[in-house]
CSV table of N, CA and C in Angstrom, one decimal:
chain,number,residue,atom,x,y,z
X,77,UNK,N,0.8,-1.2,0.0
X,77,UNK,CA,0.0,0.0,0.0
X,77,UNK,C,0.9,1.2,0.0
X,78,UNK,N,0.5,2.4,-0.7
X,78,UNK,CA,1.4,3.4,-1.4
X,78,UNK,C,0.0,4.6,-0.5
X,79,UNK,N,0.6,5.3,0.7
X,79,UNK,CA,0.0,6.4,0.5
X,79,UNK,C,0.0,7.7,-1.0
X,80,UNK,N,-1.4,8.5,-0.6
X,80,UNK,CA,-1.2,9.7,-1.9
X,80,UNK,C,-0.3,10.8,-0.9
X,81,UNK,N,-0.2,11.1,-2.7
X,81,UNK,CA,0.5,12.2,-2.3
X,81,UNK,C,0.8,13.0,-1.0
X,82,UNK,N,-0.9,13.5,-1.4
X,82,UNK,CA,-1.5,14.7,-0.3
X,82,UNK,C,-2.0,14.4,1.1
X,83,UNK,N,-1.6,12.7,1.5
X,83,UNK,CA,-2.2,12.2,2.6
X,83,UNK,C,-2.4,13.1,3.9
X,84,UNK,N,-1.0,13.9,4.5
X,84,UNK,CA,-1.6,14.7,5.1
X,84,UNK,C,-2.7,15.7,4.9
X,85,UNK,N,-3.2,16.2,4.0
X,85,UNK,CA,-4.4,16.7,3.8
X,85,UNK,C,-5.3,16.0,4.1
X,86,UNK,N,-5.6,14.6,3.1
X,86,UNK,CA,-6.1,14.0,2.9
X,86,UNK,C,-7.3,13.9,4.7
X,87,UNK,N,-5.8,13.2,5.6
X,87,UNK,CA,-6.3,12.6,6.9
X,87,UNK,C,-6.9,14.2,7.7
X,88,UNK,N,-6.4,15.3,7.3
X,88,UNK,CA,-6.8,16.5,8.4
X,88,UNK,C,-8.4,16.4,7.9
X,89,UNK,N,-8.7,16.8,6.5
X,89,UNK,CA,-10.0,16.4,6.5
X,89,UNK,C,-11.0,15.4,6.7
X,90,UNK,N,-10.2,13.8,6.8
X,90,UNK,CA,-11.1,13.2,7.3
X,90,UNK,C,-11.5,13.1,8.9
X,91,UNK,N,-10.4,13.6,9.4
X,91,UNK,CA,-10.4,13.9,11.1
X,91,UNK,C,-11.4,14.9,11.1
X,92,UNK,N,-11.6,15.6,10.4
X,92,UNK,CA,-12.1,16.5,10.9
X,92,UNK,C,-14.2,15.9,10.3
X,93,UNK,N,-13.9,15.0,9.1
X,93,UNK,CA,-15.2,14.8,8.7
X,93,UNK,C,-15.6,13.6,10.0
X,94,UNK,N,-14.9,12.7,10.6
X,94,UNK,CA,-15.3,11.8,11.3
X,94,UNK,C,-15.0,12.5,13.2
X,95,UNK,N,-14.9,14.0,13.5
X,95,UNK,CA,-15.1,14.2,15.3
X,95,UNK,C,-16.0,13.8,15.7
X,96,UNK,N,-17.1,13.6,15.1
X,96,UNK,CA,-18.7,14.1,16.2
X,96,UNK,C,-19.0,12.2,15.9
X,97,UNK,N,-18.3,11.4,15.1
X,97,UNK,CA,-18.7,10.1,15.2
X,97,UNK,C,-18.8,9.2,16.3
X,98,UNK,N,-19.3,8.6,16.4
X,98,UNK,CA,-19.8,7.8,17.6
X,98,UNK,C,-19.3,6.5,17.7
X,99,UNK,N,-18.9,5.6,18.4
X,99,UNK,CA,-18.5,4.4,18.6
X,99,UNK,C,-19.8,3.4,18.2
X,100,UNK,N,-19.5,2.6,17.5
X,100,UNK,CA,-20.5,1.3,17.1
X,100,UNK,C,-20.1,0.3,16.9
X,101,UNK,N,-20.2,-0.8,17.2
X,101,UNK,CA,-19.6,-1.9,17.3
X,101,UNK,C,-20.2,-2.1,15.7
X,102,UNK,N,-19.2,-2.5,14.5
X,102,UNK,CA,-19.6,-3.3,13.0
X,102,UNK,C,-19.6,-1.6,12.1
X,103,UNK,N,-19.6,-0.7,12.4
X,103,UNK,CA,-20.0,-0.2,11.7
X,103,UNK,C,-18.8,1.4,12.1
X,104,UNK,N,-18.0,1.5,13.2
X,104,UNK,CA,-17.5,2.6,13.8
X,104,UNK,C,-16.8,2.3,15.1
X,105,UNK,N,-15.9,1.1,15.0
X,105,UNK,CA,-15.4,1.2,16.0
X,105,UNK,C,-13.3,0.5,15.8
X,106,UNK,N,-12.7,0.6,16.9
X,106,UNK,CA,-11.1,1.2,16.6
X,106,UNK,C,-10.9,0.2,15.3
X,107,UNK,N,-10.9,-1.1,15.3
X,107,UNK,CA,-10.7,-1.7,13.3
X,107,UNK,C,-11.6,-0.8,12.4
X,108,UNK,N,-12.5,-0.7,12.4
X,108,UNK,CA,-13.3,-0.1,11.3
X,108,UNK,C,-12.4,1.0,11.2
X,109,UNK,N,-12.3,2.1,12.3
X,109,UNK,CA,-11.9,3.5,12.1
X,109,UNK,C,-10.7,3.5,11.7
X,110,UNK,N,-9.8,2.4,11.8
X,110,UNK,CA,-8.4,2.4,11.4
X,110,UNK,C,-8.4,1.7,9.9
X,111,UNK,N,-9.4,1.1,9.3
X,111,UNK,CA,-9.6,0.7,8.1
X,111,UNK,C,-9.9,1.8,7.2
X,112,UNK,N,-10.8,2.9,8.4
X,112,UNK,CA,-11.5,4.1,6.9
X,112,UNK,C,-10.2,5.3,6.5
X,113,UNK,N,-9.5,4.9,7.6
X,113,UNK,CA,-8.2,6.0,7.6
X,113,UNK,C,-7.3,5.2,6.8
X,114,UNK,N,-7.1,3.8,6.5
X,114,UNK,CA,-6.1,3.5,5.6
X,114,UNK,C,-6.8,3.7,4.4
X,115,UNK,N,-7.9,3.4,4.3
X,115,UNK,CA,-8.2,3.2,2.6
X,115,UNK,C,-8.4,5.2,2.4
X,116,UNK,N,-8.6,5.9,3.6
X,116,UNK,CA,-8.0,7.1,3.1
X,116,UNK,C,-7.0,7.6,2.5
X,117,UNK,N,-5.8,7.0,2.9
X,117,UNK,CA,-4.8,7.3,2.7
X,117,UNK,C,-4.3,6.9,1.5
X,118,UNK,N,-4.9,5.6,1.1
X,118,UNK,CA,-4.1,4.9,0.3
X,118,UNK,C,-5.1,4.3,-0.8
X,119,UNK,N,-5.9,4.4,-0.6
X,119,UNK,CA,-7.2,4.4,-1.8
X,119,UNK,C,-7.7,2.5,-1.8
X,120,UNK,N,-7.6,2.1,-0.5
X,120,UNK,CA,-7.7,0.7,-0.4
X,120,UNK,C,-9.2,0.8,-0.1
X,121,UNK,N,-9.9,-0.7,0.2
X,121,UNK,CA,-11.4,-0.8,0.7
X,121,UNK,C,-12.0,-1.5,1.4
X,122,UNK,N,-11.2,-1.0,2.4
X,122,UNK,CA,-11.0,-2.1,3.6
X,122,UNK,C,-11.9,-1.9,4.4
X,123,UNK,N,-12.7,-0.8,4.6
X,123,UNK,CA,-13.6,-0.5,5.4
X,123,UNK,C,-14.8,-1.2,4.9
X,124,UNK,N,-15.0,-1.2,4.1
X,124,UNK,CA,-16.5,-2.1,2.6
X,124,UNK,C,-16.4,-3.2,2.6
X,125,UNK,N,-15.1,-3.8,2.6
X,125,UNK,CA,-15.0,-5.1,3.3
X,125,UNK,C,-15.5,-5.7,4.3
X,126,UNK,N,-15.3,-5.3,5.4
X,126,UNK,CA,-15.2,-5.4,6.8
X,126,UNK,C,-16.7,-4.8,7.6
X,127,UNK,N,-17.0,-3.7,7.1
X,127,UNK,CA,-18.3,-2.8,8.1
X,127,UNK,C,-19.3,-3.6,8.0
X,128,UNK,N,-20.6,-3.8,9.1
X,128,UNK,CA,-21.4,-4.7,9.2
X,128,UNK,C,-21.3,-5.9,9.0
X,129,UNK,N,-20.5,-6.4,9.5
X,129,UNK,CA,-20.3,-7.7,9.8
X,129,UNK,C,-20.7,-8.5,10.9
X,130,UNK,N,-20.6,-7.5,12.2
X,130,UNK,CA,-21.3,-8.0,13.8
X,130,UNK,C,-21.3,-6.5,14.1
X,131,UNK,N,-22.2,-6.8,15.5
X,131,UNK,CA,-23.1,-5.8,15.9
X,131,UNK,C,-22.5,-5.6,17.0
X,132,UNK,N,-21.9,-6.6,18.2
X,132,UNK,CA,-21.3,-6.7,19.3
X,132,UNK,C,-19.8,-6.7,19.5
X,133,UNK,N,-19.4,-6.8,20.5
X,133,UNK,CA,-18.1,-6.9,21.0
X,133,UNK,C,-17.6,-8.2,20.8
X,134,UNK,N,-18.5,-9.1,21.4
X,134,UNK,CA,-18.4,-10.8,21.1
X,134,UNK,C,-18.4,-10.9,19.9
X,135,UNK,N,-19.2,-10.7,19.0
X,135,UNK,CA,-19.3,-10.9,17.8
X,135,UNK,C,-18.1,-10.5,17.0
X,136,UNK,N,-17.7,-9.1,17.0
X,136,UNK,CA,-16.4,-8.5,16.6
X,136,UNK,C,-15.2,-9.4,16.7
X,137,UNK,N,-15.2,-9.8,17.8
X,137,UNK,CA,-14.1,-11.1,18.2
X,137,UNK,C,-13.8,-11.9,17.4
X,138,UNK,N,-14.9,-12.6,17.6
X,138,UNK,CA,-15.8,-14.0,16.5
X,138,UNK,C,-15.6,-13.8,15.7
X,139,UNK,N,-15.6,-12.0,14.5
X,139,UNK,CA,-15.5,-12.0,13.2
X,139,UNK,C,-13.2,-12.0,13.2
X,140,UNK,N,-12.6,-11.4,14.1
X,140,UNK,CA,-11.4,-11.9,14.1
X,140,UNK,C,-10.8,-13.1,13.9
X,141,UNK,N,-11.3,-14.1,14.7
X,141,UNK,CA,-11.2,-15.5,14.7
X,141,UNK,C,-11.1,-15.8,13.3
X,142,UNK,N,-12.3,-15.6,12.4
X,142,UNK,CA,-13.1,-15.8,11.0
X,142,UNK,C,-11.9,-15.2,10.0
X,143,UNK,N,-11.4,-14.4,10.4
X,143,UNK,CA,-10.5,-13.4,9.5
X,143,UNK,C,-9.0,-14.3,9.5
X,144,UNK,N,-8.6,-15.3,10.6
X,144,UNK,CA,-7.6,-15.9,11.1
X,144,UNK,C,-6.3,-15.0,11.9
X,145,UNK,N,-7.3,-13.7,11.9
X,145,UNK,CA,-6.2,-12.7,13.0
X,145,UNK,C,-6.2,-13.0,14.4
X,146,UNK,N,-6.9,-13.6,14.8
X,146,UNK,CA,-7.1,-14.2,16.0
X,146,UNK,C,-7.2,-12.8,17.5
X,147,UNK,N,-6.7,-11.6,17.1
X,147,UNK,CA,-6.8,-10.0,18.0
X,147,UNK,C,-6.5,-9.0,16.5
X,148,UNK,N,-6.5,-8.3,17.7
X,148,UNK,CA,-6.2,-6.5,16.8
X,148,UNK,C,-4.7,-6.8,16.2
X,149,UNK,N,-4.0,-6.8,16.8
X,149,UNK,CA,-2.4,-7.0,16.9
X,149,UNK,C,-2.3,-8.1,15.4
X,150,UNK,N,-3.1,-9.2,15.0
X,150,UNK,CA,-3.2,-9.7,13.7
X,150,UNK,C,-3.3,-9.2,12.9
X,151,UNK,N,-4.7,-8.4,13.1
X,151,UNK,CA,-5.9,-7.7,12.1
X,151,UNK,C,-4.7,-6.8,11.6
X,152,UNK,N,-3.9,-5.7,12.3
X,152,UNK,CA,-3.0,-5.0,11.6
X,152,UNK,C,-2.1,-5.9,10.9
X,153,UNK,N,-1.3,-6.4,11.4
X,153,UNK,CA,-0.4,-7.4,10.9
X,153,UNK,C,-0.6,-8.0,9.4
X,154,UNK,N,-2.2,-8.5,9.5
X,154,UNK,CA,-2.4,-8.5,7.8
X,154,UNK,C,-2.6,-7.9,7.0
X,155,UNK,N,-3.1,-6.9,7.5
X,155,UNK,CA,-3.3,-5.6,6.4
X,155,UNK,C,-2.1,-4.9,6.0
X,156,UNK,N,-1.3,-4.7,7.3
X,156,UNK,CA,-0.3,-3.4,6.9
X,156,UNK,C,1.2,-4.5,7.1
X,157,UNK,N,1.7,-5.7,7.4
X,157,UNK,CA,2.8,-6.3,7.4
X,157,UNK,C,3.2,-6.2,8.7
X,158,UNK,N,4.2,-6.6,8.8
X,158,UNK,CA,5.3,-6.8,10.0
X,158,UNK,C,5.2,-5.2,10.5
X,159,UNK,N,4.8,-5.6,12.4
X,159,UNK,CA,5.1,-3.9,13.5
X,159,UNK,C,6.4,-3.1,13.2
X,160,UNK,N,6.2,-2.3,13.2
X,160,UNK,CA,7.7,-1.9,13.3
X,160,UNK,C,8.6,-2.2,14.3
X,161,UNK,N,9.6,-2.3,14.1
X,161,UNK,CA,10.6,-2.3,15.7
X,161,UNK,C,10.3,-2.2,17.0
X,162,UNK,N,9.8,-1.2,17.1
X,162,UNK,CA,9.3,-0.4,18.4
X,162,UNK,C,8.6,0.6,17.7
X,163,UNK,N,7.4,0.5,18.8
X,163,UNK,CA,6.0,1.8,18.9
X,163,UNK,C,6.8,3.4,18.6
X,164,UNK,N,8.3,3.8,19.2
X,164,UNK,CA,8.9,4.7,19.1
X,164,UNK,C,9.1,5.0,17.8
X,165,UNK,N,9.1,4.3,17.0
X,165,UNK,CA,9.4,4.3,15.4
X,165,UNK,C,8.1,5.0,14.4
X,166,UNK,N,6.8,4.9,15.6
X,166,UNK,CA,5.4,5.4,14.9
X,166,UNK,C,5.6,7.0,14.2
X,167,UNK,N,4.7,7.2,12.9
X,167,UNK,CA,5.1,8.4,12.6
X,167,UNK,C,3.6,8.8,12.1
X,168,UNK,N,3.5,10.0,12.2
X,168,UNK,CA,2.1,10.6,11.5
X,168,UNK,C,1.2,9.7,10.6
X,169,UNK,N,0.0,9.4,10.9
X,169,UNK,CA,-0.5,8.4,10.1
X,169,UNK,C,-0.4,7.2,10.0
X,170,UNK,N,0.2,6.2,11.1
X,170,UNK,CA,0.3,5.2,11.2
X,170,UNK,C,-0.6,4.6,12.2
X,171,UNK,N,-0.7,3.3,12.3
X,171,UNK,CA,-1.8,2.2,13.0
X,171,UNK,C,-0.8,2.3,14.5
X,172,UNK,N,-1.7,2.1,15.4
X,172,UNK,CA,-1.0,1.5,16.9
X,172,UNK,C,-2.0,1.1,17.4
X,173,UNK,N,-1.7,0.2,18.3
X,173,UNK,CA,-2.2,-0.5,19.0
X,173,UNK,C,-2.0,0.4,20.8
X,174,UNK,N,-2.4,-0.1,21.5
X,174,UNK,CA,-2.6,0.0,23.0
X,174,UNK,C,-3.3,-0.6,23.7
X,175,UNK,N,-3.4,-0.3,25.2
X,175,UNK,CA,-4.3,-0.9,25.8
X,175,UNK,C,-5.2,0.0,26.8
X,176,UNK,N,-6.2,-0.8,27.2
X,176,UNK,CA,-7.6,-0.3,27.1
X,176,UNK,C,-7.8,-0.9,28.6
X,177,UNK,N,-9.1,-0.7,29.3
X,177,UNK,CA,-9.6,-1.5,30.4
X,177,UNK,C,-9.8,-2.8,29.9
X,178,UNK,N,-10.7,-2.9,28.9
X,178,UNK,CA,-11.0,-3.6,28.4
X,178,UNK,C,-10.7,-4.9,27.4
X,179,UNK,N,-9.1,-4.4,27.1
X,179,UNK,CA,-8.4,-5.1,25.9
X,179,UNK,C,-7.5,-4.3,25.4
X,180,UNK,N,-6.5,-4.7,24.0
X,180,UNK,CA,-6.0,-4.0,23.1
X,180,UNK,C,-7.0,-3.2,22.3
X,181,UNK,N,-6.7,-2.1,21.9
X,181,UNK,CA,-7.5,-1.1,21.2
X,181,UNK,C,-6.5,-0.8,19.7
X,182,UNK,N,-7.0,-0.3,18.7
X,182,UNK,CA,-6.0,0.7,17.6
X,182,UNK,C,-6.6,1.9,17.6
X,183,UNK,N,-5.8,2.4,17.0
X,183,UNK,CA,-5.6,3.9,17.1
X,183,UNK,C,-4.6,4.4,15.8
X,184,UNK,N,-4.6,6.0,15.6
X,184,UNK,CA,-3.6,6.0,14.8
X,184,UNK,C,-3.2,7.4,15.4
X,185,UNK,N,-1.9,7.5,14.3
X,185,UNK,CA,-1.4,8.7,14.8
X,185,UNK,C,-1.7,9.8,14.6
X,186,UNK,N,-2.0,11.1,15.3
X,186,UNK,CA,-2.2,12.1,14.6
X,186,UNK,C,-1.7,12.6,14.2
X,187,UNK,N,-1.9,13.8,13.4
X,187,UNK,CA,-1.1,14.5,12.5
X,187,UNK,C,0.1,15.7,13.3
X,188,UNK,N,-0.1,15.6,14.6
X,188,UNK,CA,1.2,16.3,15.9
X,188,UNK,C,2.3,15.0,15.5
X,189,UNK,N,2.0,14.1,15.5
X,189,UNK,CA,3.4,13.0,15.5
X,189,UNK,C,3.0,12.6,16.8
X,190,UNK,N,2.6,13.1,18.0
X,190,UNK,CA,2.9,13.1,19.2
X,190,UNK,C,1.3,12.3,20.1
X,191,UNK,N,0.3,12.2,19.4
X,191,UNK,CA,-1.0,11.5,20.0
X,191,UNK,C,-1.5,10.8,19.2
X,192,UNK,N,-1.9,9.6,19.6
X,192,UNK,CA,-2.6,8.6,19.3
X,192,UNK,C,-4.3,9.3,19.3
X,193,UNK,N,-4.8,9.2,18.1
X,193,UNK,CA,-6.4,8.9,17.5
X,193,UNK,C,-7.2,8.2,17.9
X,194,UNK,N,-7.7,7.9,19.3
X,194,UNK,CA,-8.7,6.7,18.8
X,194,UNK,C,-10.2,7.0,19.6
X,195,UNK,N,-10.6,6.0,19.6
X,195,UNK,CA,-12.0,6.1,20.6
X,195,UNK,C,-12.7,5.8,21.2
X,196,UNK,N,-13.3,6.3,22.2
X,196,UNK,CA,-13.8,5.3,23.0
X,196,UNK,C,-15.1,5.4,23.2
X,197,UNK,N,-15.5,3.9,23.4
X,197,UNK,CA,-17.1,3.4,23.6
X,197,UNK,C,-17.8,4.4,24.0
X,198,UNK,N,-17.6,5.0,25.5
X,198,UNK,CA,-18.7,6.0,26.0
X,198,UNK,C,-18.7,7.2,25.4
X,199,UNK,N,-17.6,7.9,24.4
X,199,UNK,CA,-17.6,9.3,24.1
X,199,UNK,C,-17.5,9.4,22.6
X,200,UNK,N,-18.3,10.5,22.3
X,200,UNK,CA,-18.4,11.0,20.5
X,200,UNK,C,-17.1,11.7,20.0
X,201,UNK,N,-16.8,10.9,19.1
X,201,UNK,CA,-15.7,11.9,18.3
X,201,UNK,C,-14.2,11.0,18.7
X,202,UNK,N,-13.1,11.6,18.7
X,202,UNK,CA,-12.1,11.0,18.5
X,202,UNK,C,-11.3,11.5,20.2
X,203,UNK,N,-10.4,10.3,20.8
X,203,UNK,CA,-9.8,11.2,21.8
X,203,UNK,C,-8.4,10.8,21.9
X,204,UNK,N,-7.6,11.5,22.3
X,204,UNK,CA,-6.5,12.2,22.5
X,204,UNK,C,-5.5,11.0,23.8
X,205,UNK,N,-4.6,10.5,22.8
X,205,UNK,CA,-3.7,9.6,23.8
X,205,UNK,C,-2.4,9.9,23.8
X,206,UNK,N,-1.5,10.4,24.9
X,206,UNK,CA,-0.2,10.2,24.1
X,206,UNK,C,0.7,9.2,23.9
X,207,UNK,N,1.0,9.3,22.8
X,207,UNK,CA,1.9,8.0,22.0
X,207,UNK,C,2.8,7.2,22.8
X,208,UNK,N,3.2,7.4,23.8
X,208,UNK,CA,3.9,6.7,24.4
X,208,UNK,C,3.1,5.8,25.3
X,209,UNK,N,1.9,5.6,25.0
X,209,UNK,CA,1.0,4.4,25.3
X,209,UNK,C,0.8,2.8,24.5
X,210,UNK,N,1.3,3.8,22.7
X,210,UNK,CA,1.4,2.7,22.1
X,210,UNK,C,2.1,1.5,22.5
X,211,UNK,N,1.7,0.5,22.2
X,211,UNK,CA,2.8,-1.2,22.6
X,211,UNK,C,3.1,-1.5,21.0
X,212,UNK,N,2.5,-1.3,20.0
X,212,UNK,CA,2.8,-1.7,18.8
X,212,UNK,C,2.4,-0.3,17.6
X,213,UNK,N,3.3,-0.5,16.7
X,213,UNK,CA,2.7,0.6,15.3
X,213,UNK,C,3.3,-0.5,13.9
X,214,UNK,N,2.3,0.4,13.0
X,214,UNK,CA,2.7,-0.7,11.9
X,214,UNK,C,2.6,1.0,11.1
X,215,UNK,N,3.5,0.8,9.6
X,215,UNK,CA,3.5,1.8,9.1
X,215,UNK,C,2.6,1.3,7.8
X,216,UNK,N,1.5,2.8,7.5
X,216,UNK,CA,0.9,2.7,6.2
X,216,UNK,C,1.3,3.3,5.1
């Protein structure tokens, strides 16, 4: 996968078209959101693939399993190749991973270099992590 050109444009405006979005499990949540930001970037259709597939958290799982990624940490893995070295290597626009109460989460970078993108279940729009949370990044 070949970002465009103008990717950083590209992602300011989709950050900016997806704040007020809401978390949904199958249709808006950290794989989907990190699927709509790659095929942003890179003109892939990964999101059309993948959205509506389950409704739930369990389900979402179940659709991993199905996929042979067995977690998040796969799901990247197949799409975007081998993590980088270290999370410290993450650069504008790239996938990470972290962790969550609840599990590993993805996320991406934002366009500071310096916070992780992602979201969470109880709150609208995107929030604010610093990168030194990441445990994994993969470059797109």
């Amino acid at each position: 996968m070949r970002r465009f050109q103008d990717w950083p444009t590209r992602m300011d405006a989709w950050m900016r078209a997806h704040a007020q979005d809401a978390h949904a499990y199958g249709s808006w949540d950290c794989a989907l959101m990190a699927a709509s930001h790659i095929d942003n970037l890179t003109g892939s259709q990964l999101f059309a693939q993948h959205a509506y597939q389950y409704e739930h958290e369990a389900a979402a799982a179940h659709y991993l399993i199905t996929l042979g990624a067995g977690g998040l940490e796969g799901l990247a893995t197949m799409v975007l190749g081998q993590p980088l070295p270290s999370p410290k290597f993450a650069q504008r626009g790239d996938v990470v991973t972290f962790d969550t109460d609840i599990g590993t989460a993805l996320g991406i970078v934002d366009l500071t270099g310096l916070r992780i993108a992602a979201l969470n279940p109880s709150k609208t729009g995107f929030i604010r992590l610093p990168l030194a949370l990441a445990t994994a990044a993969w470059r797109v």
